[in-house]
PDB file of C-alpha atoms in Angstrom:
ATOM      1  CA  GLN A   1      -9.285 -29.902   8.078  1.00 87.00           C
ATOM      2  CA  VAL A   2      -7.824 -27.571  10.680  1.00 92.00           C
ATOM      3  CA  GLN A   3      -8.884 -23.957  10.339  1.00 96.00           C
ATOM      4  CA  LEU A   4      -7.053 -21.110  12.029  1.00 97.00           C
ATOM      5  CA  VAL A   5      -8.346 -17.578  12.504  1.00 97.00           C
ATOM      6  CA  GLU A   6      -6.082 -14.837  13.838  1.00 97.00           C
ATOM      7  CA  SER A   7      -7.171 -11.612  15.472  1.00 97.00           C
ATOM      8  CA  GLY A   8      -5.742  -8.856  17.619  1.00 98.00           C
ATOM      9  CA  GLY A   9      -3.439  -7.058  15.239  1.00 97.00           C
ATOM     10  CA  GLY A  10      -3.376  -3.300  14.957  1.00 97.00           C
ATOM     11  CA  SER A  11      -1.262  -0.175  15.073  1.00 98.00           C
ATOM     12  CA  VAL A  12       0.668   0.838  18.177  1.00 98.00           C
ATOM     13  CA  GLN A  13       3.522   3.112  19.074  1.00 98.00           C
ATOM     14  CA  ALA A  14       6.924   1.767  19.959  1.00 98.00           C
ATOM     15  CA  GLY A  15       6.970   0.451  23.494  1.00 98.00           C
ATOM     16  CA  GLY A  16       3.332  -0.552  23.339  1.00 98.00           C
ATOM     17  CA  SER A  17       1.705  -3.954  23.599  1.00 98.00           C
ATOM     18  CA  LEU A  18      -0.639  -6.137  21.594  1.00 98.00           C
ATOM     19  CA  ARG A  19      -2.066  -9.590  22.122  1.00 98.00           C
ATOM     20  CA  LEU A  20      -2.711 -11.771  19.118  1.00 98.00           C
ATOM     21  CA  SER A  21      -5.167 -14.650  19.231  1.00 98.00           C
ATOM     22  CA  CYS A  22      -5.491 -17.681  16.991  1.00 97.00           C
ATOM     23  CA  THR A  23      -8.634 -19.759  17.304  1.00 97.00           C
ATOM     24  CA  ALA A  24      -8.467 -23.250  15.882  1.00 95.00           C
ATOM     25  CA  SER A  25     -11.170 -25.627  14.757  1.00 93.00           C
ATOM     26  CA  GLY A  26     -11.294 -29.008  13.113  1.00 90.00           C
ATOM     27  CA  TYR A  27      -8.591 -30.651  15.192  1.00 82.00           C
ATOM     28  CA  THR A  28      -8.180 -34.330  14.295  1.00 81.00           C
ATOM     29  CA  SER A  29      -5.067 -35.077  16.316  1.00 81.00           C
ATOM     30  CA  SER A  30      -4.460 -35.075  20.045  1.00 81.00           C
ATOM     31  CA  SER A  31      -1.397 -32.847  19.835  1.00 91.00           C
ATOM     32  CA  TYR A  32      -0.094 -30.165  17.507  1.00 93.00           C
ATOM     33  CA  CYS A  33       2.870 -27.936  17.083  1.00 95.00           C
ATOM     34  CA  MET A  34       1.492 -24.416  16.841  1.00 96.00           C
ATOM     35  CA  GLY A  35       3.480 -21.366  15.987  1.00 96.00           C
ATOM     36  CA  TRP A  36       3.441 -17.687  15.227  1.00 98.00           C
ATOM     37  CA  PHE A  37       5.274 -16.479  12.159  1.00 98.00           C
ATOM     38  CA  ARG A  38       5.692 -13.067  10.624  1.00 98.00           C
ATOM     39  CA  GLN A  39       6.597 -11.607   7.295  1.00 98.00           C
ATOM     40  CA  ALA A  40       7.493  -8.016   6.596  1.00 96.00           C
ATOM     41  CA  PRO A  41       7.444  -6.573   3.068  1.00 93.00           C
ATOM     42  CA  GLY A  42      10.501  -7.623   1.161  1.00 94.00           C
ATOM     43  CA  LYS A  43      11.633 -10.017   3.866  1.00 96.00           C
ATOM     44  CA  GLU A  44      11.437 -13.738   4.322  1.00 96.00           C
ATOM     45  CA  ARG A  45       8.960 -15.271   6.686  1.00 96.00           C
ATOM     46  CA  GLU A  46      10.415 -15.974  10.122  1.00 96.00           C
ATOM     47  CA  GLY A  47       9.330 -17.998  13.073  1.00 97.00           C
ATOM     48  CA  VAL A  48       8.529 -15.893  16.116  1.00 97.00           C
ATOM     49  CA  ALA A  49       7.361 -18.395  18.731  1.00 97.00           C
ATOM     50  CA  ALA A  50       6.003 -21.916  18.949  1.00 97.00           C
ATOM     51  CA  ILE A  51       4.448 -24.280  21.426  1.00 96.00           C
ATOM     52  CA  THR A  52       3.236 -27.869  21.534  1.00 94.00           C
ATOM     53  CA  THR A  53      -0.421 -28.193  22.512  1.00 91.00           C
ATOM     54  CA  ALA A  54       0.415 -31.091  24.818  1.00 88.00           C
ATOM     55  CA  GLY A  55       2.816 -28.828  26.665  1.00 83.00           C
ATOM     56  CA  GLY A  56       6.475 -29.157  27.446  1.00 82.00           C
ATOM     57  CA  PHE A  57       7.998 -27.173  24.597  1.00 92.00           C
ATOM     58  CA  THR A  58       8.241 -23.539  23.644  1.00 95.00           C
ATOM     59  CA  TYR A  59      10.417 -21.710  21.176  1.00 95.00           C
ATOM     60  CA  TYR A  60      11.199 -18.021  20.765  1.00 96.00           C
ATOM     61  CA  ALA A  61      13.211 -16.277  18.132  1.00 96.00           C
ATOM     62  CA  ASP A  62      16.153 -14.393  19.617  1.00 96.00           C
ATOM     63  CA  SER A  63      14.685 -11.124  18.393  1.00 96.00           C
ATOM     64  CA  VAL A  64      11.595 -11.476  20.611  1.00 98.00           C
ATOM     65  CA  LYS A  65      12.915 -13.254  23.693  1.00 98.00           C
ATOM     66  CA  GLY A  66      11.964 -11.412  26.847  1.00 98.00           C
ATOM     67  CA  ARG A  67       9.329  -9.349  25.018  1.00 98.00           C
ATOM     68  CA  PHE A  68       6.880 -11.870  23.527  1.00 98.00           C
ATOM     69  CA  THR A  69       5.090 -14.702  25.299  1.00 98.00           C
ATOM     70  CA  ILE A  70       3.284 -17.565  23.613  1.00 97.00           C
ATOM     71  CA  SER A  71       0.502 -19.305  25.508  1.00 96.00           C
ATOM     72  CA  GLN A  72      -2.566 -21.393  24.892  1.00 95.00           C
ATOM     73  CA  ASP A  73      -5.993 -22.093  26.282  1.00 94.00           C
ATOM     74  CA  ASN A  74      -6.697 -25.651  25.246  1.00 88.00           C
ATOM     75  CA  ALA A  75     -10.283 -25.464  26.493  1.00 91.00           C
ATOM     76  CA  LYS A  76     -10.899 -22.691  23.969  1.00 92.00           C
ATOM     77  CA  ASN A  77      -8.575 -24.094  21.276  1.00 92.00           C
ATOM     78  CA  THR A  78      -6.912 -20.708  21.236  1.00 96.00           C
ATOM     79  CA  LEU A  79      -3.271 -19.736  20.885  1.00 97.00           C
ATOM     80  CA  TYR A  80      -2.035 -16.362  22.058  1.00 98.00           C
ATOM     81  CA  LEU A  81       0.978 -14.174  21.472  1.00 98.00           C
ATOM     82  CA  GLN A  82       1.460 -11.421  24.026  1.00 98.00           C
ATOM     83  CA  MET A  83       3.753  -8.821  22.532  1.00 98.00           C
ATOM     84  CA  ASN A  84       5.268  -6.227  24.836  1.00 98.00           C
ATOM     85  CA  SER A  85       7.867  -3.514  24.298  1.00 98.00           C
ATOM     86  CA  LEU A  86       7.069  -3.501  20.614  1.00 98.00           C
ATOM     87  CA  LYS A  87       9.607  -2.063  18.201  1.00 98.00           C
ATOM     88  CA  PRO A  88       9.185  -0.692  14.681  1.00 97.00           C
ATOM     89  CA  GLU A  89      11.060  -3.745  13.399  1.00 97.00           C
ATOM     90  CA  ASP A  90       8.229  -5.930  14.718  1.00 98.00           C
ATOM     91  CA  THR A  91       5.999  -4.505  12.003  1.00 98.00           C
ATOM     92  CA  ALA A  92       4.798  -7.385   9.834  1.00 98.00           C
ATOM     93  CA  MET A  93       1.909  -9.608   8.932  1.00 98.00           C
ATOM     94  CA  TYR A  94       1.619 -12.205  11.663  1.00 98.00           C
ATOM     95  CA  TYR A  95       0.409 -15.700  10.895  1.00 98.00           C
ATOM     96  CA  CYS A  96      -0.643 -18.594  13.052  1.00 98.00           C
ATOM     97  CA  ALA A  97       0.258 -22.079  11.857  1.00 97.00           C
ATOM     98  CA  ALA A  98      -0.299 -25.612  13.056  1.00 96.00           C
ATOM     99  CA  ASP A  99       0.849 -29.101  12.227  1.00 95.00           C
ATOM    100  CA  SER A 100       0.003 -32.468  13.774  1.00 94.00           C
ATOM    101  CA  ARG A 101       3.607 -33.584  13.284  1.00 93.00           C
ATOM    102  CA  VAL A 102       4.740 -32.314  16.655  1.00 92.00           C
ATOM    103  CA  TRP A 103       8.391 -32.893  15.791  1.00 91.00           C
ATOM    104  CA  ILE A 104       8.187 -29.979  13.389  1.00 92.00           C
ATOM    105  CA  CYS A 105       8.403 -27.698  16.419  1.00 92.00           C
ATOM    106  CA  GLY A 106      12.066 -28.592  16.646  1.00 86.00           C
ATOM    107  CA  GLY A 107      14.753 -28.118  14.077  1.00 78.00           C
ATOM    108  CA  SER A 108      14.958 -25.625  11.259  1.00 84.00           C
ATOM    109  CA  TRP A 109      11.302 -25.786  10.242  1.00 86.00           C
ATOM    110  CA  ILE A 110      10.227 -23.580  13.122  1.00 89.00           C
ATOM    111  CA  LYS A 111      12.499 -20.773  11.937  1.00 89.00           C
ATOM    112  CA  SER A 112      10.775 -20.421   8.582  1.00 90.00           C
ATOM    113  CA  GLY A 113       7.431 -22.214   8.861  1.00 89.00           C
ATOM    114  CA  ARG A 114       8.313 -24.358   5.883  1.00 90.00           C
ATOM    115  CA  GLY A 115       6.365 -27.582   6.041  1.00 90.00           C
ATOM    116  CA  PHE A 116       3.552 -26.462   8.304  1.00 94.00           C
ATOM    117  CA  ASN A 117       0.276 -27.788   6.967  1.00 94.00           C
ATOM    118  CA  TYR A 118      -2.253 -25.314   8.306  1.00 96.00           C
ATOM    119  CA  TRP A 119      -2.156 -21.535   8.178  1.00 97.00           C
ATOM    120  CA  GLY A 120      -4.391 -18.667   9.170  1.00 97.00           C
ATOM    121  CA  GLN A 121      -5.069 -15.646   7.007  1.00 97.00           C
ATOM    122  CA  GLY A 122      -2.789 -13.366   8.998  1.00 97.00           C
ATOM    123  CA  THR A 123      -3.216 -10.222  11.051  1.00 98.00           C
ATOM    124  CA  GLN A 124      -1.258  -7.017  10.510  1.00 98.00           C
ATOM    125  CA  VAL A 125       0.872  -5.501  13.243  1.00 98.00           C
ATOM    126  CA  THR A 126       2.255  -2.013  12.684  1.00 98.00           C
ATOM    127  CA  VAL A 127       4.568  -0.351  15.176  1.00 98.00           C
ATOM    128  CA  SER A 128       5.376   3.303  14.716  1.00 98.00           C
ATOM    129  CA  SER A 129       8.370   5.088  16.175  1.00 95.00           C
TER     130      SER A 129
END
C-alpha cells in the first residue's frame, strides 16, 4: 500500500513562492505516475503537474506553466512542487497522487486525477492579494 504525505503548504502574498513536498512509502512497483492536483472550494479538482518516476515525462496545466516546477528525488522517494509567482487563484488544497499505471500520466486522467489509486491528505495553499 503506497502512502503519501504532503507538506509545505501555507499562506503567502501574491508574487510569493512555496515548495510543496510529497513523501512516499510502500512502493511496490518500479515506476509510478505521480502528480499534484488542487481543489478550491466550489470548484472541481484539477491536475496541476505530473511526472513519471522513471523520468522522461512531465505535464503542466496551462495555468501554471512557467511558474510551477515539478521535480523528484528518487533517493528520498519525495516529489516536489516549486510554486513561484503565486496568484490568488492558486489558492486551493493541494494533493499528491500516485499510480503504478504509468500510462495514466497521459490522456485526460491527469487533468482531473480520476483513476489515481493513491492520494495524500492534502496541504492548504492560500495566496492573498
